[in-house]
mmCIF file of C-alpha atoms in Angstrom:
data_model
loop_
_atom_site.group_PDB
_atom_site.id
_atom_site.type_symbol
_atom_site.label_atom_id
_atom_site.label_comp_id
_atom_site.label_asym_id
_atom_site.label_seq_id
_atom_site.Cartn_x
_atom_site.Cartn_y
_atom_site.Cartn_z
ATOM 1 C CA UNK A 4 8.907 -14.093 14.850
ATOM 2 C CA UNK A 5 10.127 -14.789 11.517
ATOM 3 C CA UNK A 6 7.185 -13.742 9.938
ATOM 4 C CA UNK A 7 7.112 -10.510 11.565
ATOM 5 C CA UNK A 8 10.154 -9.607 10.928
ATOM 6 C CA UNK A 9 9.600 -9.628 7.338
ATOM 7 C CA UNK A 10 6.838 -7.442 7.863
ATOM 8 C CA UNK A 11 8.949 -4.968 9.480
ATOM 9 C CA UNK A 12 11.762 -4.892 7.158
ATOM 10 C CA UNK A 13 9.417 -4.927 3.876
ATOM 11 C CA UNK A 14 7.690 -2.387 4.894
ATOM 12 C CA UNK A 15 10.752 0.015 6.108
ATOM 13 C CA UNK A 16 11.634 -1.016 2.336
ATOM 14 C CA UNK A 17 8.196 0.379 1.447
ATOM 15 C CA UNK A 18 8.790 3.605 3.019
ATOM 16 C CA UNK A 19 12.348 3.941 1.748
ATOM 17 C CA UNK A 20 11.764 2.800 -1.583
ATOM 18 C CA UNK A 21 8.385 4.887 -2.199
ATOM 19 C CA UNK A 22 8.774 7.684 0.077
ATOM 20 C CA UNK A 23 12.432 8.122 -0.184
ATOM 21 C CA UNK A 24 11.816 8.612 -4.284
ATOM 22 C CA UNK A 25 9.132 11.488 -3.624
ATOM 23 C CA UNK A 26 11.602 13.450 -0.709
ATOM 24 C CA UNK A 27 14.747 12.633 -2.475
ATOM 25 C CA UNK A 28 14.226 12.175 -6.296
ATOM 26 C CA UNK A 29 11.132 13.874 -7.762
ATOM 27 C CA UNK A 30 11.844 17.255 -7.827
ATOM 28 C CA UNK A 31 15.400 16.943 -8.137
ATOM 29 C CA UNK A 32 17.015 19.585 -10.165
ATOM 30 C CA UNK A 33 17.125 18.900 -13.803
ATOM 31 C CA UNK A 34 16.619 15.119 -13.444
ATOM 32 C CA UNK A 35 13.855 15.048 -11.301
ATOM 33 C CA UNK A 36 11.462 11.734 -11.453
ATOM 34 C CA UNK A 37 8.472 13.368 -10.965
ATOM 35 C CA UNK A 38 4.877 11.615 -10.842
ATOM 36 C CA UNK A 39 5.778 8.636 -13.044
ATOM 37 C CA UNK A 40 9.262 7.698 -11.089
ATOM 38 C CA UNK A 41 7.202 7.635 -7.643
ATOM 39 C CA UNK A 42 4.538 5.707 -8.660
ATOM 40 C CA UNK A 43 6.785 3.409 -10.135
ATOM 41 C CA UNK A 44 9.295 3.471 -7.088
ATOM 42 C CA UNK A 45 5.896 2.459 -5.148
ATOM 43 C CA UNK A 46 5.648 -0.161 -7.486
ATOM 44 C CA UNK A 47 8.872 -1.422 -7.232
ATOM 45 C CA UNK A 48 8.764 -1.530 -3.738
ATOM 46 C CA UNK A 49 5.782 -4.341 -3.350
ATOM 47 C CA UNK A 50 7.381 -6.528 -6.479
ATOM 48 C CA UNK A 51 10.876 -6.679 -5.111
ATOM 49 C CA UNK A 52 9.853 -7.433 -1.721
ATOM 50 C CA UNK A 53 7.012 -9.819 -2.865
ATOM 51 C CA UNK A 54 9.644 -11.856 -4.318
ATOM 52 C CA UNK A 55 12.083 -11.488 -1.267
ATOM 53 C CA UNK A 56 9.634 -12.339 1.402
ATOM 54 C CA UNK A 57 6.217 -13.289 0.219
ATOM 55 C CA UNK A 58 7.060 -17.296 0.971
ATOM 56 C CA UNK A 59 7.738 -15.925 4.497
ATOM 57 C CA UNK A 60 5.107 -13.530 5.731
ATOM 58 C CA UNK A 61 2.698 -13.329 2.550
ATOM 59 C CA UNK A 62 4.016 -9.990 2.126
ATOM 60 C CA UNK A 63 1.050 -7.578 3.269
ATOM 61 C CA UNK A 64 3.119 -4.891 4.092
ATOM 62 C CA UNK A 65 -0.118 -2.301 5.012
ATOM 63 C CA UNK A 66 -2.111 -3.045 7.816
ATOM 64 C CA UNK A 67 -5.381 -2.507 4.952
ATOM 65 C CA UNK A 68 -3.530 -5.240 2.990
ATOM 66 C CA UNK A 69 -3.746 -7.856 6.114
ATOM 67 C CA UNK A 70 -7.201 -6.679 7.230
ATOM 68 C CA UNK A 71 -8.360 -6.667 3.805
ATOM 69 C CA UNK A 72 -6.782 -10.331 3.771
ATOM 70 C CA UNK A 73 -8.764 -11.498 6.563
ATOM 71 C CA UNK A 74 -11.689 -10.307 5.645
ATOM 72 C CA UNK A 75 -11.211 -12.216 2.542
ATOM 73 C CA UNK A 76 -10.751 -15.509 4.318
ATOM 74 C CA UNK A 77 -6.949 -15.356 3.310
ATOM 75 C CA UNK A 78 -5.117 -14.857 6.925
ATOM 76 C CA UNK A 79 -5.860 -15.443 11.079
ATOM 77 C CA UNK A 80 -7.326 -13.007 13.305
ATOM 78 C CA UNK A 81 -4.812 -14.318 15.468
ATOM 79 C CA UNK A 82 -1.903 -12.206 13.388
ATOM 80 C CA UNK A 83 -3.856 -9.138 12.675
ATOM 81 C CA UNK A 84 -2.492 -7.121 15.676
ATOM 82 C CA UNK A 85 1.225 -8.721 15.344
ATOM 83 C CA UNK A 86 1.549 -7.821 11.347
ATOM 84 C CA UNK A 87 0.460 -4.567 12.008
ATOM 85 C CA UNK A 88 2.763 -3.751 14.687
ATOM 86 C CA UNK A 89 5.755 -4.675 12.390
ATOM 87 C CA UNK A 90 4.490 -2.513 9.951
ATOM 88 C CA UNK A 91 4.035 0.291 11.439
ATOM 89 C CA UNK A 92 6.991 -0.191 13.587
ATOM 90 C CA UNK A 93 8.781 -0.770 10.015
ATOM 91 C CA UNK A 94 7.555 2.025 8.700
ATOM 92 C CA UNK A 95 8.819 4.943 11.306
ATOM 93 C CA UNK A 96 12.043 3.570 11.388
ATOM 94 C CA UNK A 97 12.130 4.158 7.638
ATOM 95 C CA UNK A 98 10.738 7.590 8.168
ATOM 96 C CA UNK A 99 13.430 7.787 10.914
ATOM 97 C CA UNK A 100 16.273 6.969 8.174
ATOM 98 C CA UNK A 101 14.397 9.165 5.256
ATOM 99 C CA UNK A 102 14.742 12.280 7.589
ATOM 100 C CA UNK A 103 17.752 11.429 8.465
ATOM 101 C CA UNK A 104 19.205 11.570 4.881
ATOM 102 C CA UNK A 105 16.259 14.602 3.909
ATOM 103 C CA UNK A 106 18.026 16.731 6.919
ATOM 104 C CA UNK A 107 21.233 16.451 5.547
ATOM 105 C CA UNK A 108 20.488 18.720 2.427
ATOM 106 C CA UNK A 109 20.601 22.673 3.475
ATOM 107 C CA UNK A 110 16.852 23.951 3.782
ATOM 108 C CA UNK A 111 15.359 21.169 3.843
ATOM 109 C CA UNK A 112 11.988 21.303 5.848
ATOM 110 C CA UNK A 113 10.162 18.899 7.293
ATOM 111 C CA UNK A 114 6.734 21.136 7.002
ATOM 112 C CA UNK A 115 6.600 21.365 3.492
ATOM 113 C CA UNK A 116 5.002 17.646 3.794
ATOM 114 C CA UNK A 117 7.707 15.084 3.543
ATOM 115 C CA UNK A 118 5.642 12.667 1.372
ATOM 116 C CA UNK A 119 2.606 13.043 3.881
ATOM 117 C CA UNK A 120 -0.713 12.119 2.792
ATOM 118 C CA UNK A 121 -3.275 15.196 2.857
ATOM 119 C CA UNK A 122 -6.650 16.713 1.633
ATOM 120 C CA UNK A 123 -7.839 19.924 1.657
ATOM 121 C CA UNK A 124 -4.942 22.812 1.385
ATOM 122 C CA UNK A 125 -2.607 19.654 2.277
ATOM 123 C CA UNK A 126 -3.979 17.578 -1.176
ATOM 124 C CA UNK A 127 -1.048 18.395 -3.437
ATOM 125 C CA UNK A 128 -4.059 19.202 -6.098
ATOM 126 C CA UNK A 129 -6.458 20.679 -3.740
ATOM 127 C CA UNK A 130 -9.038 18.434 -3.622
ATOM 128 C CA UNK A 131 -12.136 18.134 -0.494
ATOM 129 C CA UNK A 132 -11.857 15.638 1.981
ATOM 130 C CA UNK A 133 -14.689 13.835 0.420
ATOM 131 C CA UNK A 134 -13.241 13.642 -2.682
ATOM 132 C CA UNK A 135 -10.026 12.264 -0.640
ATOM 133 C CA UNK A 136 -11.942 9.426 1.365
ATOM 134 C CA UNK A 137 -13.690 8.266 -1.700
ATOM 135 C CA UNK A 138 -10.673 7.893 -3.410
ATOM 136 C CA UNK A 139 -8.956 5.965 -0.752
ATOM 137 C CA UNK A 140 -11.557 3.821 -0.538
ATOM 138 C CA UNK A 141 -12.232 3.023 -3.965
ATOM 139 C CA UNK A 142 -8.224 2.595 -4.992
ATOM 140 C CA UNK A 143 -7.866 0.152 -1.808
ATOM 141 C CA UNK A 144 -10.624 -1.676 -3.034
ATOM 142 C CA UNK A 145 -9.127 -2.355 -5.801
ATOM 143 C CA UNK A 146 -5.930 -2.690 -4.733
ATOM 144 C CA UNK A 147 -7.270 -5.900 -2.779
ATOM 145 C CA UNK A 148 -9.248 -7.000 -5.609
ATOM 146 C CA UNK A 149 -6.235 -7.589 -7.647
ATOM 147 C CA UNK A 150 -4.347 -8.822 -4.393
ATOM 148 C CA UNK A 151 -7.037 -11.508 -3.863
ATOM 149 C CA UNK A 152 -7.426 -12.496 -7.410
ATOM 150 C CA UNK A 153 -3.513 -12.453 -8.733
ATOM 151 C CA UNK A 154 -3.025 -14.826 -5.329
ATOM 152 C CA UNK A 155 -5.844 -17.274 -6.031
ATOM 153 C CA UNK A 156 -5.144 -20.826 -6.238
ATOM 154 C CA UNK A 157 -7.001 -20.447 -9.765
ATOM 155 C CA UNK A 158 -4.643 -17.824 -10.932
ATOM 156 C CA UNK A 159 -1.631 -18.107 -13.343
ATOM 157 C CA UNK A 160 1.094 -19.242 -10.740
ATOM 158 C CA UNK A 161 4.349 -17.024 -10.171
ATOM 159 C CA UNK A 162 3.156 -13.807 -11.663
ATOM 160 C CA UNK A 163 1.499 -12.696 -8.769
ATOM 161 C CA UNK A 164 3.976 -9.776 -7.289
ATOM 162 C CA UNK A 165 3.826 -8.569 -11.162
ATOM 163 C CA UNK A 166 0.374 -7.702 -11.110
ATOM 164 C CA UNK A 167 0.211 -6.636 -7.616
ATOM 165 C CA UNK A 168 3.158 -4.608 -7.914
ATOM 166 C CA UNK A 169 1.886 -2.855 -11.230
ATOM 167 C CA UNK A 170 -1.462 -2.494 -9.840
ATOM 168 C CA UNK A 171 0.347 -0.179 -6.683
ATOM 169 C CA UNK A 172 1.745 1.973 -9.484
ATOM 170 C CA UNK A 173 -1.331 2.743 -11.754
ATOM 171 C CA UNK A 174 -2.868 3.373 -8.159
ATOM 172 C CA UNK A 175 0.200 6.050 -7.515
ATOM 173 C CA UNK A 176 -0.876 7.185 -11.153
ATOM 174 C CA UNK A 177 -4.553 8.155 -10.981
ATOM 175 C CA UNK A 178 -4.150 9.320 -7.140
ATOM 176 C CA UNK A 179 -0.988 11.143 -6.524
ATOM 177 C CA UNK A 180 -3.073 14.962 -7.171
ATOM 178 C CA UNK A 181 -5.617 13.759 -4.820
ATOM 179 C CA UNK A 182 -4.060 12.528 -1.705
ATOM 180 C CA UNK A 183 -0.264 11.821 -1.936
ATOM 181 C CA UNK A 184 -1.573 8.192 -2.312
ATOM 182 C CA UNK A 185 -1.781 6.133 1.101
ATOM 183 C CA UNK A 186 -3.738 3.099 0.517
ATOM 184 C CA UNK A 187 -1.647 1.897 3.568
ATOM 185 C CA UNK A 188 -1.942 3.299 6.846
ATOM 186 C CA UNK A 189 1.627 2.374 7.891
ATOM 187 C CA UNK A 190 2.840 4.261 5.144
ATOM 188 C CA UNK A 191 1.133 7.466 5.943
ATOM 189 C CA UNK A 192 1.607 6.829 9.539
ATOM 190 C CA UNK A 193 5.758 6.282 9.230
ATOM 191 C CA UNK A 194 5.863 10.400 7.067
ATOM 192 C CA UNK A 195 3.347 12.104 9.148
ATOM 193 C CA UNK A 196 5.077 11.325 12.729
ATOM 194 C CA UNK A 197 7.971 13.364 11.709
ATOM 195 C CA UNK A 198 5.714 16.235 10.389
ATOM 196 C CA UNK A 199 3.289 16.473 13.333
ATOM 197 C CA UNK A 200 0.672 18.940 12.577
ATOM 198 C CA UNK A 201 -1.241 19.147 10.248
ATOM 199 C CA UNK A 202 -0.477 15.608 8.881
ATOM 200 C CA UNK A 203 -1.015 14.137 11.844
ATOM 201 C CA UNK A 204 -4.578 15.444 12.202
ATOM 202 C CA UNK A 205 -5.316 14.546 8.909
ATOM 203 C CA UNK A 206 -3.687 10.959 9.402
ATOM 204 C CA UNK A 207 -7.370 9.513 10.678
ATOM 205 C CA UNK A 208 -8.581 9.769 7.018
ATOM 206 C CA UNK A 209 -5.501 7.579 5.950
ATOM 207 C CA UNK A 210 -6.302 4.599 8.080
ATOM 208 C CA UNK A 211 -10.113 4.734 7.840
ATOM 209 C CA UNK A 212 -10.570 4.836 4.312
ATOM 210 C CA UNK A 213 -8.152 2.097 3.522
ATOM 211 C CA UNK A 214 -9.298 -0.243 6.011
ATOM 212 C CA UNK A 215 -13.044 0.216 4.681
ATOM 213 C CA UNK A 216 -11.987 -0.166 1.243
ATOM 214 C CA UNK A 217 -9.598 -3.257 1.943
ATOM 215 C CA UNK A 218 -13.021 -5.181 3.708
ATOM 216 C CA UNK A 219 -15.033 -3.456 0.702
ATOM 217 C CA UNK A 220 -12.369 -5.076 -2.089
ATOM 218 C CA UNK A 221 -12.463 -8.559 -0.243
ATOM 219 C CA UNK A 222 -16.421 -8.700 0.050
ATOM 220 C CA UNK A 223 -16.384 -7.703 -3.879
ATOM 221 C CA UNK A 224 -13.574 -10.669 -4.680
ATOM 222 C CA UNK A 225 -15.497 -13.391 -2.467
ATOM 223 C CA UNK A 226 -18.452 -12.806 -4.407
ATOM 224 C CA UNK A 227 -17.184 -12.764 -8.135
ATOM 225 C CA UNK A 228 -14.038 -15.124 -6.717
ATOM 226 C CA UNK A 229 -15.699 -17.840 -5.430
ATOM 227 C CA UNK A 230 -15.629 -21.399 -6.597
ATOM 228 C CA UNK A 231 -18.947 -22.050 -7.612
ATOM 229 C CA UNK A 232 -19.279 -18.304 -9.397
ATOM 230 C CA UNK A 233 -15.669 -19.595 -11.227
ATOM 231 C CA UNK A 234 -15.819 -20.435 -14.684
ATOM 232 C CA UNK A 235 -13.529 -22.867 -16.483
ATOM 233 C CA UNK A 236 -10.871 -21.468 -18.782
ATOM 234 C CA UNK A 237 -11.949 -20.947 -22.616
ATOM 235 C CA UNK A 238 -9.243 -23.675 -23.334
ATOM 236 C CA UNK A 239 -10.538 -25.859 -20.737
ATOM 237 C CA UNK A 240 -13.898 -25.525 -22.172
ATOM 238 C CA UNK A 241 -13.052 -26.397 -25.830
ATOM 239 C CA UNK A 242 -11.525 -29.424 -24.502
ATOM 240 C CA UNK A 243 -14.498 -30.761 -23.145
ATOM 241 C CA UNK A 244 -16.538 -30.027 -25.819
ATOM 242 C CA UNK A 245 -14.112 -31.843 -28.483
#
Protein backbone atom coordinates (compact mmCIF):
# COMPACT_ATOMS: atom_id res chain seq x y z
CA UNK A 1 0.00 0.00 0.00
CA UNK A 2 3.03 1.96 0.29
CA UNK A 3 3.38 2.42 -3.16
CA UNK A 4 0.03 3.71 -3.62
CA UNK A 5 0.07 5.95 -1.29
CA UNK A 6 2.76 7.81 -2.88
CA UNK A 7 0.78 7.91 -5.84
CA UNK A 8 -1.95 9.56 -4.11
CA UNK A 9 -0.10 12.12 -2.27
CA UNK A 10 2.27 13.06 -5.39
CA UNK A 11 -0.26 13.54 -7.36
CA UNK A 12 -2.59 15.77 -4.86
CA UNK A 13 0.97 17.61 -4.91
CA UNK A 14 0.55 17.71 -8.71
CA UNK A 15 -2.72 19.29 -8.58
CA UNK A 16 -1.80 21.72 -5.81
CA UNK A 17 1.42 22.63 -7.04
CA UNK A 18 0.34 23.08 -10.88
CA UNK A 19 -3.19 23.87 -10.61
CA UNK A 20 -3.09 25.82 -7.47
CA UNK A 21 -0.36 28.31 -9.41
CA UNK A 22 -2.88 28.85 -12.46
CA UNK A 23 -6.23 29.53 -9.86
CA UNK A 24 -4.21 31.27 -7.30
CA UNK A 25 -1.06 32.97 -8.81
CA UNK A 26 -1.23 33.76 -12.54
CA UNK A 27 -3.36 36.46 -12.85
CA UNK A 28 -2.74 37.87 -9.61
CA UNK A 29 -2.87 41.56 -9.48
CA UNK A 30 0.33 43.26 -10.30
CA UNK A 31 2.51 40.18 -9.60
CA UNK A 32 0.80 37.76 -11.46
CA UNK A 33 2.97 34.55 -12.77
CA UNK A 34 1.38 34.19 -15.80
CA UNK A 35 2.25 31.43 -18.56
CA UNK A 36 5.91 30.99 -17.58
CA UNK A 37 5.23 30.61 -13.55
CA UNK A 38 2.57 27.71 -14.37
CA UNK A 39 4.47 25.87 -16.58
CA UNK A 40 7.20 26.03 -14.34
CA UNK A 41 5.00 25.31 -11.14
CA UNK A 42 4.03 22.09 -13.38
CA UNK A 43 7.49 21.51 -13.59
CA UNK A 44 8.30 21.79 -10.22
CA UNK A 45 5.73 19.63 -9.23
CA UNK A 46 7.13 16.22 -11.06
CA UNK A 47 11.01 17.16 -9.95
CA UNK A 48 10.26 17.68 -6.30
CA UNK A 49 8.15 14.75 -6.00
CA UNK A 50 10.43 12.59 -8.28
CA UNK A 51 12.99 13.08 -5.76
CA UNK A 52 10.58 12.54 -2.71
CA UNK A 53 9.01 9.39 -3.90
CA UNK A 54 10.34 8.02 -7.11
CA UNK A 55 12.45 5.11 -5.01
CA UNK A 56 8.93 4.29 -3.70
CA UNK A 57 6.30 4.18 -6.39
CA UNK A 58 8.43 5.20 -9.60
CA UNK A 59 6.63 8.33 -9.45
CA UNK A 60 4.03 8.15 -12.47
CA UNK A 61 1.76 10.40 -11.08
CA UNK A 62 -0.80 10.36 -14.47
CA UNK A 63 -2.53 7.39 -15.23
CA UNK A 64 -0.89 8.11 -19.23
CA UNK A 65 2.47 8.09 -17.38
CA UNK A 66 1.83 4.34 -15.91
CA UNK A 67 0.04 3.11 -19.05
CA UNK A 68 2.55 4.65 -21.15
CA UNK A 69 5.06 2.74 -18.71
CA UNK A 70 3.62 -0.52 -19.35
CA UNK A 71 3.38 -0.34 -22.62
CA UNK A 72 6.99 0.33 -22.60
CA UNK A 73 7.84 -2.83 -20.73
CA UNK A 74 8.70 -0.59 -17.61
CA UNK A 75 5.74 -1.61 -14.98
CA UNK A 76 2.96 -4.75 -14.24
CA UNK A 77 -0.39 -4.94 -15.57
CA UNK A 78 -1.02 -6.10 -12.26
CA UNK A 79 -0.70 -2.22 -10.82
CA UNK A 80 -2.27 -0.44 -13.67
CA UNK A 81 -5.79 -0.22 -12.07
CA UNK A 82 -4.29 0.36 -8.34
CA UNK A 83 -1.86 3.46 -9.50
CA UNK A 84 -4.55 4.91 -11.20
CA UNK A 85 -6.98 4.86 -8.51
CA UNK A 86 -4.49 6.77 -6.22
CA UNK A 87 -4.14 9.20 -8.71
CA UNK A 88 -7.13 10.11 -9.45
CA UNK A 89 -8.27 9.72 -5.97
CA UNK A 90 -5.11 12.13 -5.26
CA UNK A 91 -6.02 14.36 -7.55
CA UNK A 92 -9.83 15.40 -6.41
CA UNK A 93 -8.83 15.70 -3.06
CA UNK A 94 -6.39 18.34 -4.28
CA UNK A 95 -9.11 19.87 -6.34
CA UNK A 96 -11.17 19.50 -3.11
CA UNK A 97 -8.42 21.68 -1.12
CA UNK A 98 -7.77 24.17 -4.32
CA UNK A 99 -11.55 25.13 -4.16
CA UNK A 100 -11.50 25.25 -0.91
CA UNK A 101 -8.82 28.03 -0.71
CA UNK A 102 -10.23 29.53 -4.53
CA UNK A 103 -13.80 29.99 -2.59
CA UNK A 104 -12.42 31.89 -0.01
CA UNK A 105 -11.60 35.01 -2.26
CA UNK A 106 -14.97 37.22 -2.93
CA UNK A 107 -16.24 36.41 -6.61
CA UNK A 108 -14.53 33.81 -7.18
CA UNK A 109 -16.31 31.37 -9.69
CA UNK A 110 -15.91 28.09 -10.25
CA UNK A 111 -17.33 28.44 -14.08
CA UNK A 112 -14.85 30.59 -15.33
CA UNK A 113 -12.72 27.16 -15.67
CA UNK A 114 -10.71 26.61 -12.57
CA UNK A 115 -7.59 25.34 -14.45
CA UNK A 116 -9.88 22.90 -16.56
CA UNK A 117 -8.63 21.54 -19.66
CA UNK A 118 -10.83 22.62 -22.83
CA UNK A 119 -11.08 23.03 -26.70
CA UNK A 120 -13.27 24.78 -28.66
CA UNK A 121 -14.81 28.15 -26.90
CA UNK A 122 -13.29 26.36 -23.63
CA UNK A 123 -9.40 26.36 -25.35
CA UNK A 124 -8.08 29.45 -23.59
CA UNK A 125 -6.76 30.35 -27.37
CA UNK A 126 -9.63 29.03 -29.25
CA UNK A 127 -8.38 26.34 -30.94
CA UNK A 128 -10.69 23.04 -32.74
CA UNK A 129 -10.90 19.95 -31.05
CA UNK A 130 -8.69 18.45 -33.60
CA UNK A 131 -6.15 20.71 -33.17
CA UNK A 132 -6.62 19.86 -29.24
CA UNK A 133 -6.37 15.92 -29.60
CA UNK A 134 -3.39 16.18 -31.80
CA UNK A 135 -1.70 18.15 -29.46
CA UNK A 136 -2.35 15.94 -26.56
CA UNK A 137 -1.23 13.25 -28.27
CA UNK A 138 1.83 14.42 -29.71
CA UNK A 139 3.09 16.35 -26.25
CA UNK A 140 2.32 12.92 -24.28
CA UNK A 141 4.30 11.23 -26.66
CA UNK A 142 6.91 12.98 -25.95
CA UNK A 143 6.49 13.42 -22.62
CA UNK A 144 7.05 9.48 -22.36
CA UNK A 145 9.81 9.56 -24.72
CA UNK A 146 11.88 11.56 -22.43
CA UNK A 147 10.34 9.56 -19.38
CA UNK A 148 11.56 6.27 -20.93
CA UNK A 149 14.86 7.49 -22.09
CA UNK A 150 16.03 9.89 -18.93
CA UNK A 151 15.05 6.43 -16.80
CA UNK A 152 17.04 3.98 -18.91
CA UNK A 153 19.57 1.89 -17.35
CA UNK A 154 21.88 3.46 -20.22
CA UNK A 155 21.15 6.94 -19.15
CA UNK A 156 23.31 9.38 -17.05
CA UNK A 157 22.24 8.17 -13.46
CA UNK A 158 20.52 10.72 -10.93
CA UNK A 159 19.47 13.36 -13.36
CA UNK A 160 16.48 11.78 -14.30
CA UNK A 161 13.57 13.97 -12.40
CA UNK A 162 15.69 17.02 -14.04
CA UNK A 163 14.90 16.19 -17.42
CA UNK A 164 11.56 14.83 -16.80
CA UNK A 165 10.61 17.63 -14.76
CA UNK A 166 11.89 20.28 -17.41
CA UNK A 167 10.43 18.36 -20.14
CA UNK A 168 6.63 18.87 -18.17
CA UNK A 169 7.40 22.59 -18.34
CA UNK A 170 8.44 23.21 -22.05
CA UNK A 171 5.24 20.92 -22.54
CA UNK A 172 3.16 23.67 -20.28
CA UNK A 173 5.10 26.16 -22.68
CA UNK A 174 4.14 25.25 -26.25
CA UNK A 175 0.51 23.98 -25.04
CA UNK A 176 -0.99 26.19 -22.47
CA UNK A 177 -3.12 28.40 -25.62
CA UNK A 178 -4.23 25.15 -26.90
CA UNK A 179 -5.69 23.09 -24.19
CA UNK A 180 -4.85 24.28 -20.60
CA UNK A 181 -2.25 21.42 -20.91
CA UNK A 182 -3.48 17.89 -19.50
CA UNK A 183 -1.15 15.31 -20.62
CA UNK A 184 -2.55 13.53 -17.46
CA UNK A 185 -5.95 12.48 -17.12
CA UNK A 186 -5.95 12.67 -13.29
CA UNK A 187 -5.06 16.09 -13.54
CA UNK A 188 -7.85 17.18 -15.74
CA UNK A 189 -10.12 14.82 -14.04
CA UNK A 190 -9.31 16.31 -10.20
CA UNK A 191 -10.38 20.51 -11.89
CA UNK A 192 -13.19 19.46 -14.03
CA UNK A 193 -15.29 17.53 -11.15
CA UNK A 194 -15.71 20.73 -9.38
CA UNK A 195 -16.72 22.60 -12.63
CA UNK A 196 -19.21 20.06 -14.02
CA UNK A 197 -20.40 21.17 -17.32
CA UNK A 198 -18.88 21.90 -19.82
CA UNK A 199 -15.49 20.52 -18.56
CA UNK A 200 -16.78 17.54 -17.75
CA UNK A 201 -18.09 16.80 -21.25
CA UNK A 202 -15.06 17.79 -22.68
CA UNK A 203 -13.00 15.65 -20.05
CA UNK A 204 -13.20 12.39 -22.63
CA UNK A 205 -10.67 14.22 -24.91
CA UNK A 206 -8.27 14.56 -21.82
CA UNK A 207 -7.96 10.89 -21.08
CA UNK A 208 -8.06 9.58 -24.67
CA UNK A 209 -5.50 11.53 -26.18
CA UNK A 210 -2.98 11.05 -23.46
CA UNK A 211 -3.38 7.49 -23.11
CA UNK A 212 -2.87 7.06 -27.05
CA UNK A 213 0.02 9.23 -27.03
CA UNK A 214 1.65 7.63 -23.78
CA UNK A 215 1.40 3.85 -25.84
CA UNK A 216 2.43 6.00 -29.06
CA UNK A 217 5.73 7.58 -27.03
CA UNK A 218 6.62 4.02 -25.59
CA UNK A 219 6.29 2.14 -29.08
CA UNK A 220 8.60 5.15 -30.51
CA UNK A 221 11.29 4.68 -27.37
CA UNK A 222 11.31 0.69 -27.70
CA UNK A 223 12.24 1.03 -31.15
CA UNK A 224 15.08 3.76 -31.13
CA UNK A 225 15.73 2.55 -27.18
CA UNK A 226 16.45 -0.78 -27.56
CA UNK A 227 19.67 -2.57 -26.86
CA UNK A 228 20.69 -3.78 -30.02
CA UNK A 229 19.56 -0.24 -31.90
CA UNK A 230 21.97 1.39 -28.80
CA UNK A 231 25.12 2.76 -29.76
CA UNK A 232 28.18 3.03 -27.54
CA UNK A 233 29.13 6.44 -26.20
CA UNK A 234 31.62 8.61 -28.49
CA UNK A 235 34.09 8.21 -25.49
CA UNK A 236 33.50 4.64 -25.28
CA UNK A 237 34.19 4.34 -28.87
CA UNK A 238 37.56 6.21 -28.97
CA UNK A 239 38.63 3.93 -26.34
CA UNK A 240 38.33 0.99 -28.27
CA UNK A 241 39.76 2.24 -31.14
CA UNK A 242 43.08 3.51 -29.23
Amino acid sequence: MKKYGAEFFGTFWLVLGGCGSAVLAAAFPNVGIGLHGVSLAFGLTVLTMAFAIGHISGCHLNPAVSIGLWAGGRFPAKDLVPYIVAQVLGGIAAGGILYLIASGKAGFDVSAGFASNGYGEHSPGGYSLVAALVTEIVMTAFFLIVILGATDKRAPQGFAPIAIGLCLTLIHLISIPVTNTSVNPARSTAVALYVGDWAVGQLWLFWVAPIVGAIVGAGIYRFIGSEENATAPAAAQAGARS
